[in-house]
Coordinates of C-alpha atoms and ligand atoms in Angstrom, one line a residue:
M1352 CA 28.5 153.3 162.8
S1353 CA 31.4 155.4 163.1
G1354 CA 33.0 157.6 160.3
G1355 CA 35.9 156.9 158.1
T1356 CA 34.0 157.4 155.0
G1357 CA 35.1 160.9 154.5
Q1358 CA 31.3 162.0 154.4
E1359 CA 30.2 164.9 156.4
R1360 CA 27.8 164.1 159.2
R1361 CA 25.0 166.3 159.4
P1362 CA 23.9 167.3 162.8
Y1363 CA 21.1 165.7 164.4
R1364 CA 18.0 167.8 164.8
A1365 CA 15.1 167.3 166.7
P1366 CA 12.3 166.1 164.4
R1367 CA 10.2 168.7 162.2
G1368 CA 7.5 170.0 164.5
I1369 CA 9.0 169.0 167.8
R1370 CA 10.8 171.1 170.0
D1371 CA 13.1 170.9 173.1
V1372 CA 12.2 173.0 176.2
L1373 CA 15.4 174.4 177.0
P1374 CA 16.1 175.3 180.7
D1375 CA 15.7 179.0 180.3
E1376 CA 12.0 178.4 179.3
V1377 CA 11.5 175.9 181.8
P1378 CA 10.1 178.7 184.6
L1379 CA 7.4 179.8 182.2
W1380 CA 6.3 176.2 181.4
E1381 CA 6.3 175.6 185.3
R1382 CA 4.2 178.8 185.4
L1383 CA 1.5 177.5 183.2
E1384 CA 1.5 174.2 184.9
R1385 CA 1.5 175.6 188.3
T1386 CA -1.5 177.8 187.4
A1387 CA -3.5 175.0 185.6
S1388 CA -3.0 172.5 188.7
R1389 CA -4.2 175.2 191.0
L1390 CA -7.2 176.4 189.5
A1391 CA -8.1 172.7 189.0
R1392 CA -7.6 171.3 192.3
A1393 CA -9.3 174.2 193.9
R1394 CA -12.4 173.2 192.1
G1395 CA -12.1 169.5 193.3
Y1396 CA -10.3 168.0 190.3
R1397 CA -8.1 165.3 190.7
E1398 CA -4.7 164.7 188.4
I1399 CA -4.7 161.7 186.4
R1400 CA -1.6 160.5 184.3
P1401 CA -2.7 158.3 181.6
P1402 CA 0.0 156.7 179.5
L1403 CA 1.3 158.3 176.1
L1404 CA 0.8 155.0 173.9
E1405 CA -2.5 153.8 173.5
E1406 CA -4.2 151.0 171.1
T1407 CA -4.8 152.7 167.9
A1408 CA -8.4 151.6 167.9
L1409 CA -9.2 153.5 170.9
F1410 CA -8.8 156.8 168.9
T1411 CA -10.4 155.6 165.6
R1412 CA -13.4 154.8 167.8
S1413 CA -13.7 158.0 169.5
V1414 CA -12.1 160.8 167.5
G1415 CA -13.7 159.4 164.6
E1416 CA -12.4 157.4 161.4
V1417 CA -13.7 160.3 159.3
T1418 CA -11.6 163.2 160.9
D1419 CA -8.7 164.9 160.1
I1420 CA -6.8 163.4 163.1
V1421 CA -7.5 159.7 162.5
E1422 CA -7.1 160.2 158.5
K1423 CA -3.9 162.3 158.5
E1424 CA -2.3 162.9 161.6
M1425 CA -1.5 159.8 164.0
F1426 CA 1.7 158.9 164.7
T1427 CA 1.0 154.9 164.6
L1428 CA 3.7 152.1 165.1
E1429 CA 3.0 148.5 164.4
R1430 CA 4.7 145.8 166.6
G1431 CA 3.8 142.1 165.7
E1432 CA 0.2 142.3 165.2
H1433 CA -0.4 145.0 167.6
S1434 CA -1.2 148.8 166.5
F1435 CA -0.2 151.4 169.0
T1436 CA -0.8 155.5 168.5
L1437 CA 0.9 158.1 170.4
R1438 CA -2.0 159.9 171.8
P1439 CA -2.9 163.0 169.7
E1440 CA -5.5 164.1 172.6
G1441 CA -6.2 163.3 176.0
T1442 CA -9.8 162.7 176.1
A1443 CA -10.0 159.1 174.7
G1444 CA -7.3 157.8 177.3
I1445 CA -9.1 159.4 180.1
V1446 CA -12.2 157.8 179.4
R1447 CA -10.5 154.7 178.9
A1448 CA -9.0 154.5 182.1
Y1449 CA -12.2 155.9 183.8
I1450 CA -13.8 152.6 182.6
E1451 CA -10.8 150.4 183.3
A1452 CA -10.7 151.8 186.8
G1453 CA -14.1 150.7 187.7
F1454 CA -15.4 154.5 188.3
P1455 CA -18.5 154.1 186.5
K1456 CA -19.6 151.6 189.3
N1457 CA -17.8 152.7 192.2
A1458 CA -17.7 156.8 191.9
P1459 CA -19.1 157.4 188.5
V1460 CA -18.9 161.6 189.0
Q1461 CA -15.2 162.1 189.0
R1462 CA -13.4 165.5 187.9
L1463 CA -10.3 164.9 186.3
F1464 CA -7.2 166.8 185.1
H1465 CA -4.3 166.2 183.2
I1466 CA -1.2 168.2 181.5
G1467 CA 0.9 166.4 179.2
P1468 CA 2.1 166.1 175.6
M1469 CA -0.1 165.2 172.7
F1470 CA 1.1 164.1 169.0
R1471 CA -0.4 164.9 165.7
Y1472 CA 1.6 164.8 162.2
E1473 CA 0.1 168.4 161.4
R1474 CA 1.9 170.6 158.9
P1475 CA 4.1 172.8 161.6
Q1476 CA 3.1 176.2 161.5
K1477 CA 2.7 179.2 163.7
G1478 CA 0.9 177.9 166.8
R1479 CA 0.8 174.2 165.4
E1480 CA 3.6 171.7 166.4
R1481 CA 3.7 167.8 166.1
M1482 CA 4.4 167.4 169.8
F1483 CA 2.5 170.0 172.0
T1484 CA 1.1 170.3 175.5
Q1485 CA -2.3 170.1 176.6
F1486 CA -3.8 171.1 179.7
D1487 CA -6.8 168.9 179.9
V1488 CA -9.9 168.9 182.1
E1489 CA -12.5 166.1 182.1
V1490 CA -15.9 165.5 184.2
L1491 CA -17.4 162.4 183.7
G1492 CA -20.8 161.1 185.4
S1493 CA -23.3 164.2 185.1
L1494 CA -25.1 166.0 182.4
D1495 CA -25.6 169.0 184.9
P1496 CA -25.4 172.0 183.1
R1497 CA -23.5 173.6 186.0
L1498 CA -20.4 171.6 184.7
D1499 CA -20.4 173.0 181.7
A1500 CA -20.7 176.3 183.1
E1501 CA -18.1 175.3 185.5
I1502 CA -15.4 174.2 183.1
I1503 CA -16.1 176.9 180.4
Q1504 CA -15.4 179.3 183.5
L1505 CA -12.2 177.5 184.5
A1506 CA -10.4 177.5 181.0
A1507 CA -11.4 181.3 180.7
R1508 CA -9.8 181.9 184.5
F1509 CA -6.7 179.8 183.3
F1510 CA -6.0 182.5 180.8
E1511 CA -7.1 185.5 183.0
E1512 CA -4.6 184.3 185.6
L1513 CA -1.9 184.6 183.0
G1514 CA -3.0 188.0 182.3
L1515 CA -4.8 187.6 178.9
T1516 CA -7.8 190.1 179.0
R1517 CA -9.3 190.0 175.3
L1518 CA -10.7 186.4 175.3
E1519 CA -13.6 185.4 173.1
V1520 CA -15.6 182.4 174.5
R1521 CA -17.5 180.9 171.8
V1522 CA -20.3 178.5 172.5
N1523 CA -22.6 176.2 170.4
S1524 CA -24.9 173.1 170.8
M1525 CA -24.3 170.1 168.7
G1526 CA -27.6 168.6 169.8
D1527 CA -27.9 164.6 170.4
G1528 CA -29.4 161.9 168.8
A1529 CA -32.6 162.7 166.8
D1530 CA -31.5 166.6 166.4
R1531 CA -28.5 165.8 165.3
D1532 CA -30.0 163.4 162.6
A1533 CA -32.1 166.1 161.4
Y1534 CA -29.3 168.4 161.4
R1535 CA -27.4 166.2 159.6
A1536 CA -30.2 165.7 156.8
A1537 CA -30.4 169.5 156.5
L1538 CA -26.9 169.9 155.9
R1539 CA -26.7 166.9 153.2
A1540 CA -29.8 168.5 151.4
Y1541 CA -28.0 171.7 151.5
L1542 CA -24.7 170.7 150.4
A1543 CA -25.9 168.0 147.7
P1544 CA -26.4 170.5 144.7
R1545 CA -22.6 171.7 145.1
I1546 CA -21.3 168.8 146.4
Q1547 CA -19.6 167.8 143.1
E1548 CA -17.8 171.1 143.0
H1549 CA -16.1 170.4 146.2
C1550 CA -12.5 168.8 146.7
D1551 CA -12.5 165.0 146.6
L1552 CA -11.9 164.7 150.6
C1553 CA -15.4 166.5 151.1
R1554 CA -16.9 164.8 148.4
A1555 CA -15.7 161.6 150.6
R1556 CA -16.7 163.2 153.7
F1557 CA -20.4 163.9 152.4
E1558 CA -21.0 160.3 152.2
R1559 CA -19.5 159.1 155.1
N1560 CA -19.8 161.6 157.6
V1561 CA -21.3 164.9 156.7
L1562 CA -20.5 167.3 159.5
R1563 CA -16.7 166.8 158.6
V1564 CA -17.3 168.5 155.2
L1565 CA -17.5 172.0 157.3
D1566 CA -13.8 171.3 158.6
C1567 CA -12.4 171.3 154.8
K1568 CA -9.6 174.2 154.8
N1569 CA -9.7 174.7 150.9
P1570 CA -11.1 178.3 150.4
A1571 CA -12.7 177.1 147.3
C1572 CA -14.8 174.6 149.2
Q1573 CA -15.4 177.0 152.3
A1574 CA -16.9 179.5 149.6
L1575 CA -19.2 176.7 148.2
H1576 CA -20.9 176.3 151.8
A1577 CA -20.4 179.7 153.3
D1578 CA -23.8 179.8 154.8
P1579 CA -24.6 176.2 156.2
P1580 CA -27.7 175.4 158.0
R1581 CA -27.5 176.1 162.1
L1582 CA -27.4 173.5 164.2
V1583 CA -29.2 175.7 167.1
D1584 CA -32.2 175.8 164.6
H1585 CA -32.7 172.3 164.9
L1586 CA -32.2 171.6 168.6
S1587 CA -35.0 169.8 170.8
A1588 CA -36.5 171.5 173.4
E1589 CA -34.6 169.7 176.1
N1590 CA -31.3 170.2 174.4
G1591 CA -32.2 174.0 173.8
E1592 CA -33.1 174.3 177.4
H1593 CA -29.7 172.7 178.4
F1594 CA -28.0 175.2 176.1
E1595 CA -29.7 178.2 177.3
S1596 CA -29.1 177.0 181.0
V1597 CA -25.2 176.7 180.4
R1598 CA -25.4 180.3 178.9
A1599 CA -27.5 181.6 181.9
L1600 CA -25.2 180.2 184.5
L1601 CA -22.3 181.8 182.8
A1602 CA -24.2 185.1 182.6
D1603 CA -24.6 184.8 186.4
V1604 CA -20.9 184.8 186.8
G1605 CA -20.3 187.5 184.7
R1606 CA -18.9 185.3 181.7
E1607 CA -19.7 186.5 178.0
T1608 CA -20.2 184.2 175.5
V1609 CA -20.8 184.6 171.8
V1610 CA -22.9 182.1 170.2
D1611 CA -21.1 180.6 167.1
S1612 CA -23.5 178.5 165.1
G1613 CA -20.6 177.5 162.9
L1614 CA -18.7 175.9 165.9
V1615 CA -18.8 172.0 165.1
R1616 CA -15.3 171.0 166.4
G1617 CA -13.1 168.5 164.5
L1618 CA -13.7 165.3 166.7
D1619 CA -16.6 163.1 166.4
Y1620 CA -17.4 162.4 170.0
Y1621 CA -19.2 165.8 170.9
T1622 CA -22.8 166.4 171.8
R1623 CA -24.6 169.3 173.2
T1624 CA -22.2 172.1 174.4
V1625 CA -19.4 172.6 172.4
F1626 CA -17.0 175.7 172.9
E1627 CA -13.7 177.3 172.0
V1628 CA -11.9 180.0 173.8
H1629 CA -9.9 182.3 171.2
A1630 CA -7.4 185.1 171.3
P1631 CA -7.9 187.6 168.5
E1632 CA -4.0 188.1 168.7
L1633 CA -3.2 184.9 167.0
G1634 CA -5.6 185.8 163.7
A1635 CA -7.1 183.0 161.9
R1636 CA -5.9 180.2 164.0
S1637 CA -6.7 181.6 167.3
A1638 CA -8.3 178.8 169.4
I1639 CA -6.1 178.4 172.3
C1640 CA -8.9 175.8 174.1
G1641 CA -11.5 173.6 172.6
G1642 CA -14.0 171.3 174.2
G1643 CA -17.6 170.2 174.9
R1644 CA -19.8 167.4 176.0
Y1645 CA -19.4 163.8 174.8
D1646 CA -22.2 162.2 176.3
H1647 CA -21.8 158.7 174.5
L1648 CA -18.3 158.3 174.4
V1649 CA -17.9 156.1 177.7
R1650 CA -20.7 154.2 176.2
D1651 CA -19.1 154.0 172.7
L1652 CA -15.6 152.8 174.4
G1653 CA -17.3 149.9 176.5
G1654 CA -18.7 151.7 179.7
P1655 CA -22.3 152.5 180.6
D1656 CA -24.0 155.5 179.0
V1657 CA -22.5 158.2 181.4
P1658 CA -22.4 161.7 180.1
A1659 CA -19.3 163.8 180.3
V1660 CA -17.6 167.2 179.5
G1661 CA -14.5 168.6 179.1
F1662 CA -11.6 170.6 177.2
A1663 CA -8.2 171.0 176.5
I1664 CA -6.0 174.2 176.4
G1665 CA -2.8 174.2 174.1
F1666 CA 0.3 175.8 175.7
T1667 CA 2.0 176.5 172.2
G1668 CA -1.0 179.1 171.4
T1669 CA -1.2 180.2 175.0
L1670 CA 3.0 180.8 174.9
L1671 CA 2.3 182.6 171.8
V1672 CA -0.1 185.0 172.7
L1673 CA 1.6 185.7 176.0
R1674 CA 4.9 186.6 174.3
E1675 CA 3.1 188.7 171.8
L1676 CA 1.5 190.7 174.4
G1677 CA 5.0 191.0 176.2
L1678 CA 3.5 189.1 179.4
L1679 CA 6.3 186.7 179.4
A1680 CA 8.0 188.3 182.3
D1681 CA 11.4 186.2 182.9
V1682 CA 10.9 184.1 185.5
A1683 CA 14.4 183.5 187.1
V1684 CA 15.5 180.1 188.5
E1685 CA 16.5 180.6 192.3
P1686 CA 20.5 180.1 192.2
A1687 CA 22.1 177.6 194.7
R1688 CA 22.5 179.2 198.1
A1689 CA 26.2 178.4 198.6
F1690 CA 29.0 178.4 196.1
V1691 CA 31.9 176.4 197.5
V1692 CA 35.1 178.1 196.4
A1693 CA 38.4 176.1 196.5
A1694 CA 41.1 178.7 198.1
T1695 CA 44.1 176.5 197.4
E1696 CA 44.9 174.1 194.6
G1697 CA 44.4 170.6 195.0
L1698 CA 41.3 170.6 197.2
E1699 CA 38.8 169.1 194.5
R1700 CA 38.0 166.0 196.6
E1701 CA 37.6 168.3 199.9
V1702 CA 35.1 171.0 197.9
F1703 CA 33.3 167.8 196.7
R1704 CA 32.9 166.8 200.4
L1705 CA 31.9 170.0 201.8
A1706 CA 29.3 170.8 198.9
E1707 CA 27.8 167.0 200.0
E1708 CA 27.9 168.2 203.5
L1709 CA 25.8 171.2 202.8
R1710 CA 23.1 169.6 200.3
A1711 CA 22.6 167.0 203.1
G1712 CA 21.9 169.8 205.7
G1713 CA 19.6 171.3 203.1
I1714 CA 21.6 173.9 201.8
S1715 CA 21.7 173.9 198.0
A1716 CA 25.5 174.1 196.8
I1717 CA 27.7 174.0 193.6
Y1718 CA 31.2 174.3 193.0
D1719 CA 33.6 175.3 190.1
L1720 CA 34.4 172.5 187.5
E1721 CA 36.7 174.4 185.4
Q1722 CA 40.0 174.8 187.9
K1723 CA 39.3 178.5 187.9
S1724 CA 41.7 180.6 190.0
L1725 CA 40.4 181.9 193.5
K1726 CA 39.6 185.3 192.0
A1727 CA 37.8 183.6 189.0
Q1728 CA 35.8 181.6 191.2
M1729 CA 34.8 184.6 193.6
K1730 CA 34.1 186.0 190.4
A1731 CA 31.6 183.4 189.2
A1732 CA 30.0 183.2 192.8
N1733 CA 29.3 186.8 192.4
K1734 CA 27.9 186.6 188.9
G1735 CA 25.8 183.6 189.5
G1736 CA 23.5 185.5 192.4
H1737 CA 24.7 182.9 195.2
R1738 CA 23.8 184.3 198.5
Y1739 CA 27.2 182.9 200.1
A1740 CA 30.4 182.2 199.0
V1741 CA 32.2 179.2 201.3
L1742 CA 35.7 179.2 201.0
L1743 CA 37.9 176.5 201.9
G1744 CA 41.8 176.5 202.1
A1745 CA 44.4 174.3 203.5
D1746 CA 44.5 176.2 206.6
E1747 CA 40.8 176.0 207.1
L1748 CA 40.8 172.2 206.6
A1749 CA 43.3 171.8 209.1
R1750 CA 41.2 174.1 211.5
G1751 CA 37.9 172.3 210.8
A1752 CA 36.5 175.5 209.5
V1753 CA 35.5 177.5 206.5
Q1754 CA 35.2 181.3 205.6
V1755 CA 31.9 182.4 204.8
K1756 CA 31.3 185.4 202.7
D1757 CA 27.9 187.0 202.5
L1758 CA 27.9 188.4 198.9
Q1759 CA 24.7 190.3 199.6
A1760 CA 25.9 192.0 202.8
A1761 CA 29.7 191.9 201.5
E1762 CA 31.0 190.5 205.0
Q1763 CA 32.9 187.7 205.6
N1764 CA 33.6 185.7 208.7
E1765 CA 35.2 182.4 209.8
V1766 CA 32.6 179.7 210.8
D1767 CA 33.3 176.4 212.4
R1768 CA 32.4 173.4 210.0
A1769 CA 30.3 172.0 212.4
A1770 CA 28.0 175.1 212.9
L1771 CA 28.2 175.8 209.1
V1772 CA 24.9 174.5 207.9
A1773 CA 23.2 176.4 210.8
A1774 CA 24.8 179.6 209.9
L1775 CA 23.8 179.3 206.2
A1776 CA 20.2 178.3 206.9
E1777 CA 17.6 181.2 206.4
Ligands
LIG6 P1 -8.6 170.2 170.3 O1 -9.3 171.3 169.5 O2 -8.2 169.0 169.2 O3 -9.5 169.2 171.5 O4 -7.1 170.8 170.8 C1 -7.3 171.4 172.0 C2 -6.3 172.7 171.9 O5 -5.4 172.2 171.5 C3 -6.5 173.6 170.6 O6 -7.5 174.7 171.0 C4 -5.2 174.1 170.3 O7 -4.8 175.2 171.1 C5 -4.3 172.8 171.1 N1 -3.8 172.1 169.9 C6 -4.3 171.3 169.1 N2 -3.6 170.6 168.1 C7 -2.3 171.5 168.5 C8 -1.0 171.3 167.6 N3 -0.8 170.4 166.6 N4 -0.2 172.3 168.2 C9 -0.4 173.2 169.1 N5 -1.5 173.2 169.8 C10 -2.4 172.1 169.2 C11 -9.0 168.3 171.9 O8 -7.8 167.8 172.1 C12 -10.2 167.6 173.0 N6 -9.4 166.2 173.5 C13 -10.6 168.5 173.9 C14 -11.5 168.3 174.9 C15 -11.3 167.7 176.0 N7 -12.8 167.9 174.7 C16 -13.3 167.5 175.6 N8 -12.3 167.1 176.5

C-alpha cells in the first residue's frame, strides 16, 4: 500500500538477530567456506545440501522435546495441517536424508559435510544470532573410535588453518543405555533434596528430562547444583574403553584434550563421546564448535540402528575470535581486468558491445554508468585497480581498433579489435 496518509514510513531493517553479509565481508566468508570444504574433502567427506525447511516433528524427535531449542527457539510455520520448521541445526536433516536416500542399505558408512544457515529464536547477543552459519560434519555408519578422533582433529585443524592457536578441546563421554540410566538416577538423587529451590523450568525438567536441568542459565539454579555427579564415574567398561581410545588416538597425533565431566551438550541425541572446542578469547560463551556421537538417532528417525558421530562449527563465533585477534586480513576482491572507456560522447551502445565482446572472450570487463568525462573515467579505471583501460572513440570505432592503456606499466598502444582479447589475456 502506498503513502498519502502523511505518516512517516520507518525504514525496513533486517529482523533482529539476522544480518546481511555485505560484499566487503564476502571474501572472508569465502575463506571460511573454502577452508572448511578443502579440509573435509581431503579426508574423504562429500558435500550434502539438505533443505532449510523440515517437518517440525523431525526436530522434536531428534533434538528432544525438553530442550531449549525445541521448547523456545524454533521458527515454525503452519500451512494447512502441516507444521514446518526452519532448521535449528543440521544433524537431524542429514540423518533424515541419509535414511531417505537409502544409504543404510547400500553404502552405510558415509562421510558428509554441509555449510549453511541455521535458525534459532535466541536472545541476540555477542556471538549469538537468530540466523547463523554452521560448518556441519557427520560420519554415519561406524562406531570406530578413530572417527571420533578424526572429526575432533578436523574441527581443531579448521581453526588452526585460520590462525587460531589458543584452542581448548573439551571432551566427555555421555555413556549409552544402562550407564546413562544409572547416571540419570544418580543425578536425580543428587538434585532431589534441592529441586524445590530451583526455577519452574528446572523443576519441570527434573520430571521430564533430568539431564537438561544442567543446561539452566539461571545463576541461582547453577549454584544449587554446582557439583553434580559425573558421567565418567558411571561409564560401563566398554564405553569407558571407547572413550579412552578416542583420547589416546588424539594424543598420538599431538592433540591435547581436556576432560570436562560437566559437558553434557544441549541436545538429546548424544551418546558416548561429546566434545566442544572453545576459544578463551570469547569469555563465557566461548564454544565455537560442538559435537559428539549420536549412536541411536538413525534408528530413532526410522532407520536401522547405525552409530554416527559429528560436529558443527559456528561461523559467527569463529569470525568474532578472528576479528578480536586481528586475524581478519582484508581479502581484496579481484577487480575486473578491463575498464572500457568511452573516449567520445554518444558511444554507450558501442561500449556495451565491446564489454560483451571481452566478456565472451573470457576477459572480465566493466564500464562507466554515470556519464563521466573521459578524464573522470580514466581516474575511475586507475582507482578501481583494473589492469587495462580500453578506450573506444569514434575514430577507433571507424578503424576497427581501440587504444589499450596498461594501467600498471602506464603504456598505451593501439590494438586491432580482432586481436584485442588475445592482447588482454594473461
Ligand atoms: P550446537 O552446540 O547447538 O550443536 O551448535 C554448534 C555450534 O554452532 C556452537 O558451538 C556455536 O558455535 C554455533 N551456534 C549455535 N547456536 C548459535 C547461534 N544462535 N548463533 C551463532 N552461533 C551459534 C549442534 O548444532 C549439533 N547439530 C552439532 C552436531 C553435529 N552434533 C553432531 N553432529
